[in-house]
XYZ file of C-alpha atoms in Angstrom:
349
model
C -13.288 33.487 53.897
C -10.069 31.854 54.999
C -7.268 29.717 53.587
C -6.854 26.153 54.765
C -3.538 24.316 54.066
C -3.696 21.178 51.890
C -1.466 18.472 53.405
C -1.018 16.319 50.263
C -2.318 18.054 47.101
C -3.281 15.705 44.294
C -1.637 15.814 40.838
C -4.693 17.519 39.407
C -4.641 20.078 42.200
C -0.940 20.736 41.500
C -1.258 21.089 37.749
C -4.718 22.702 37.225
C -4.107 26.186 38.706
C -0.876 26.834 36.765
C -2.575 25.594 33.543
C -5.513 27.965 34.190
C -3.104 30.776 34.905
C -1.426 30.382 31.518
C -4.811 30.109 29.770
C -5.966 33.299 31.466
C -2.725 34.994 30.343
C -3.478 34.130 26.712
C -7.042 35.422 27.043
C -5.904 38.709 28.528
C -3.277 39.115 25.849
C -5.975 38.497 23.214
C -8.167 41.230 24.670
C -5.247 43.679 24.701
C -4.521 42.831 21.038
C -8.146 43.599 20.255
C -7.849 46.979 21.992
C -4.773 47.651 19.847
C -6.888 47.123 16.750
C -5.549 43.687 15.736
C -7.103 40.293 15.319
C -6.176 38.397 18.533
C -5.957 35.028 16.738
C -3.706 36.579 14.142
C -1.511 38.115 16.872
C -1.161 34.867 18.805
C -0.536 32.935 15.565
C 2.202 35.413 14.536
C 3.867 35.069 17.977
C 3.930 31.299 17.642
C 5.188 31.506 14.066
C 7.812 34.074 14.943
C 9.121 31.879 17.768
C 8.822 28.380 16.323
C 7.699 28.701 12.716
C 11.063 28.073 11.055
C 14.504 26.629 11.776
C 15.894 30.135 12.194
C 13.077 31.103 14.602
C 13.482 27.971 16.716
C 17.274 28.484 17.008
C 16.800 32.133 17.943
C 14.317 31.096 20.627
C 16.776 28.542 22.005
C 19.474 31.192 21.855
C 17.338 33.659 23.857
C 16.381 30.911 26.321
C 20.024 30.062 27.169
C 20.701 32.886 29.715
C 17.143 32.574 31.008
C 17.757 28.957 31.920
C 20.832 29.902 33.919
C 19.197 32.846 35.773
C 15.977 30.859 36.241
C 17.973 28.057 37.865
C 19.801 30.567 40.069
C 16.516 32.026 41.287
C 14.868 28.652 41.693
C 17.740 27.334 43.812
C 17.759 30.394 46.035
C 13.991 30.779 46.406
C 13.635 27.092 47.294
C 15.635 27.796 50.445
C 13.883 31.205 50.917
C 16.991 33.091 50.069
C 15.514 35.922 48.073
C 18.162 36.535 45.392
C 17.159 39.643 43.416
C 20.795 40.179 42.291
C 21.064 37.727 39.435
C 21.640 40.634 37.086
C 24.804 41.702 38.922
C 25.978 38.075 39.161
C 25.484 37.701 35.409
C 27.684 40.763 34.794
C 30.298 39.421 37.254
C 30.627 36.266 35.146
C 30.674 38.285 31.918
C 33.431 40.590 33.333
C 35.667 37.617 34.165
C 35.262 36.263 30.608
C 35.923 39.671 29.076
C 39.178 40.028 31.023
C 40.534 36.492 30.689
C 39.329 35.857 27.156
C 40.856 38.882 25.503
C 44.297 37.253 25.297
C 45.679 37.421 28.870
C 45.659 33.571 28.942
C 47.100 32.214 25.718
C 45.758 28.740 26.302
C 44.013 26.208 24.044
C 40.202 26.290 24.131
C 40.001 22.985 25.964
C 41.703 24.615 28.940
C 40.665 28.228 28.573
C 36.898 27.747 28.352
C 36.559 25.581 31.498
C 38.835 27.947 33.399
C 36.779 30.949 32.386
C 33.537 29.191 33.318
C 34.836 28.138 36.757
C 36.269 31.588 37.571
C 33.054 33.226 36.366
C 31.061 31.028 38.699
C 33.372 31.944 41.603
C 32.859 35.634 40.839
C 29.099 35.319 40.806
C 29.148 33.208 43.980
C 31.223 35.762 45.868
C 28.811 38.527 44.818
C 25.884 36.682 46.367
C 27.978 35.415 49.324
C 28.169 38.980 50.691
C 24.426 39.444 51.137
C 24.084 35.862 52.363
C 26.616 36.452 55.143
C 24.915 39.700 56.104
C 21.634 37.844 56.333
C 23.088 34.922 58.351
C 25.293 36.974 60.687
C 23.382 40.229 61.052
C 19.914 39.501 59.841
C 20.083 42.027 57.026
C 17.300 41.673 54.451
C 18.857 40.113 51.354
C 16.186 41.569 49.054
C 17.573 45.044 49.693
C 21.253 44.166 49.536
C 21.031 42.044 46.383
C 18.882 44.606 44.638
C 21.294 47.452 45.475
C 24.319 45.403 44.402
C 22.773 45.251 40.915
C 23.056 49.018 40.534
C 26.462 49.218 42.192
C 28.023 46.510 40.057
C 26.570 47.753 36.774
C 28.040 51.212 37.554
C 31.358 49.514 38.275
C 31.231 47.704 34.887
C 30.336 50.983 33.228
C 33.378 52.643 34.798
C 35.661 49.842 33.593
C 34.225 49.928 30.030
C 34.866 53.701 29.914
C 38.388 53.171 31.340
C 40.826 50.288 31.548
C 38.636 47.815 29.671
C 37.685 50.118 26.795
C 38.539 48.641 23.399
C 41.043 51.031 21.683
C 39.738 49.730 18.341
C 36.083 50.317 19.323
C 35.762 53.775 17.702
C 34.935 55.304 21.088
C 32.150 52.885 22.038
C 32.244 51.630 25.649
C 32.942 47.951 25.065
C 35.729 45.539 25.857
C 38.155 44.099 23.322
C 36.985 41.089 21.286
C 37.692 37.638 22.674
C 40.339 35.516 21.055
C 38.976 32.516 19.074
C 40.064 30.066 21.771
C 37.801 31.824 24.268
C 34.641 31.483 22.161
C 32.075 28.790 22.552
C 31.562 26.906 19.256
C 28.339 27.162 17.374
C 25.908 24.217 17.466
C 24.715 25.037 13.972
C 27.323 26.655 11.675
C 26.220 29.989 10.262
C 23.651 30.585 12.973
C 23.994 32.116 16.408
C 23.016 29.150 18.631
C 26.077 28.049 20.605
C 27.034 25.341 23.057
C 26.055 27.542 25.956
C 22.562 26.099 25.413
C 23.960 22.575 25.893
C 25.715 23.735 29.054
C 22.427 25.208 30.325
C 20.632 21.870 29.829
C 23.428 20.059 31.713
C 23.242 22.615 34.491
C 19.475 22.102 34.818
C 19.995 18.342 35.106
C 22.762 18.735 37.699
C 20.641 21.147 39.775
C 17.677 18.716 39.604
C 19.928 15.926 40.891
C 21.193 18.097 43.710
C 17.655 19.204 44.641
C 16.021 15.766 44.495
C 18.773 13.292 45.262
C 21.245 14.844 47.708
C 21.349 15.772 51.338
C 21.957 19.413 50.447
C 18.764 19.453 48.354
C 16.746 18.018 51.256
C 18.253 20.622 53.617
C 17.489 23.435 51.208
C 13.818 22.350 50.967
C 13.596 21.910 54.740
C 14.993 25.428 55.409
C 12.662 26.852 52.821
C 9.556 25.196 54.242
C 10.235 26.056 57.888
C 13.488 27.542 59.015
C 12.773 27.200 62.730
C 11.729 23.551 62.369
C 14.795 22.791 60.332
C 17.017 24.388 62.922
C 15.224 22.420 65.677
C 15.881 19.204 63.689
C 19.617 19.889 63.677
C 20.025 21.281 60.170
C 22.760 23.982 60.094
C 20.548 26.673 58.598
C 23.271 29.270 58.200
C 25.597 26.870 56.446
C 22.769 25.756 54.128
C 22.019 29.312 53.157
C 25.696 29.974 52.414
C 25.936 26.900 50.217
C 22.666 27.908 48.463
C 24.080 31.379 47.850
C 27.286 30.005 46.331
C 25.358 27.724 44.003
C 22.829 30.347 42.969
C 25.402 33.051 42.305
C 27.515 30.683 40.293
C 24.596 29.625 38.134
C 23.626 33.269 37.362
C 27.275 34.022 36.445
C 27.183 31.240 33.846
C 24.569 33.332 31.990
C 27.176 36.041 31.607
C 29.756 33.495 30.579
C 27.557 32.058 27.880
C 26.468 35.460 26.552
C 30.001 36.842 26.165
C 31.894 33.631 25.197
C 29.036 32.199 23.134
C 27.113 35.068 21.553
C 28.504 38.596 21.817
C 32.271 38.083 21.831
C 32.825 41.116 24.066
C 31.312 42.890 27.073
C 28.986 45.821 26.729
C 26.735 47.516 29.272
C 23.671 46.407 27.345
C 24.737 42.758 27.408
C 21.629 41.834 29.374
C 18.189 43.354 28.683
C 17.135 42.198 32.167
C 17.907 38.453 32.074
C 18.481 38.507 35.828
C 15.083 39.926 36.610
C 13.321 37.821 33.958
C 14.839 34.786 35.630
C 12.466 35.416 38.526
C 9.519 35.021 36.164
C 11.043 31.840 34.691
C 11.598 30.289 38.102
C 8.090 31.148 39.313
C 6.518 29.801 36.105
C 8.511 26.578 36.616
C 7.241 26.354 40.237
C 10.918 26.374 41.290
C 11.452 23.012 39.569
C 14.940 22.853 37.846
C 13.655 20.821 34.899
C 10.585 22.971 34.667
C 12.910 25.961 34.289
C 13.852 24.660 30.793
C 10.225 24.745 29.629
C 9.511 28.062 31.298
C 12.606 29.654 29.715
C 11.515 28.411 26.286
C 7.995 29.836 26.886
C 9.363 33.286 27.902
C 11.956 33.334 25.170
C 9.323 32.296 22.661
C 7.119 35.221 23.715
C 9.955 37.718 23.314
C 11.188 36.402 19.971
C 7.646 35.878 18.650
C 6.573 39.355 19.803
C 9.349 40.996 17.784
C 8.184 39.251 14.630
C 4.522 39.911 15.363
C 5.141 43.611 15.985
C 6.740 44.055 12.559
C 3.884 42.201 10.864
C 0.767 43.821 12.374
C 2.056 46.912 14.150
C 1.083 45.862 17.659
C 3.725 47.156 20.168
C 6.192 44.614 21.520
C 5.241 45.785 24.954
C 2.442 43.172 24.693
C 5.139 40.576 25.484
C 6.028 42.391 28.729
C 2.360 42.563 29.697
C 1.952 38.854 28.970
C 4.902 37.939 31.206
C 3.849 40.289 34.035
C 0.296 38.812 33.884
C 1.659 35.312 33.802
C 3.788 35.979 36.872
C 0.963 37.522 38.865
C -1.471 34.755 37.971
C 1.151 32.056 38.630
C 1.674 33.425 42.163
C -2.065 33.078 42.750
C -1.992 29.591 41.180
C 0.842 28.491 43.479
C -1.199 29.711 46.439
C -4.218 27.725 45.344
C -2.176 24.515 44.899
C -1.214 24.663 48.547
C -4.368 26.114 50.124
C -8.096 25.792 49.620
C -10.466 28.681 50.106
C -13.033 28.051 52.889
C -16.132 30.176 53.211
C -17.200 30.739 56.801
């Protein structure tokens, strides 16, 4: 057996394998629910109800999806150009750190000035954090998978040191957390009394902007060309190194916006458990979306719905919430196979 490339895959060929991958994920999750002693239809129904069965559930799902949209976009942008950014977690914390420092009262500005300033500086911090591995890759050929992954651990230890030292809230009763943000540094709520904030709106705008860049600009064309065949792109005159640097700046900035939205919109201060792995989950989101910026929104809602629904389901029937992790891992593995089958056909010899 061998794989034969498909020059122009049809719409059915493009959509059928991912759809089958998601269907297979649901089937596998149902079998695992049965092994846990629960009715699989009941489990899946409770997941849907917990994620979308009420106004509160829907808003919580949108709230959980907000950082996933940002990190999913960051990964999709980088992976499209074959810049393997595994460091979105560190870039998220870089953005969060900027917000925690500037939003605690150092800048006594009105919200209309303070919020954009924090967002821009957070993006710059995240961009710089990915710029370092990108330069090492372009100049010295260092594998960015290793460097970005290691920076995650280094930067989280750095944040931990700050939260136990100069950034520790003196009113925090000894807990390692930063001081609360001033009201002018907080993103307003979309629905008063509930947790959904305008970071979600910012995430939707970011997805639209990234789609425009990817589909309608020279940079987007160059990123796709470099991702498809770096040598051919270089032969055609595309400055590959410069494109990778621009991609890194955009990707790192997007991941940092996740930290901005979580601190300014949801938490109100910085803690070491700010992210339960949004940077890594963004890889799943980007792959489920087939690296499409608009598809990232749907994929983030799907992943967020599984997490939120699994929490509700676990309380109702006693099935461990780890079922959600298994579903996402299975979906990722099957989606990788699905992507392969959209671009290649299996030939028996």
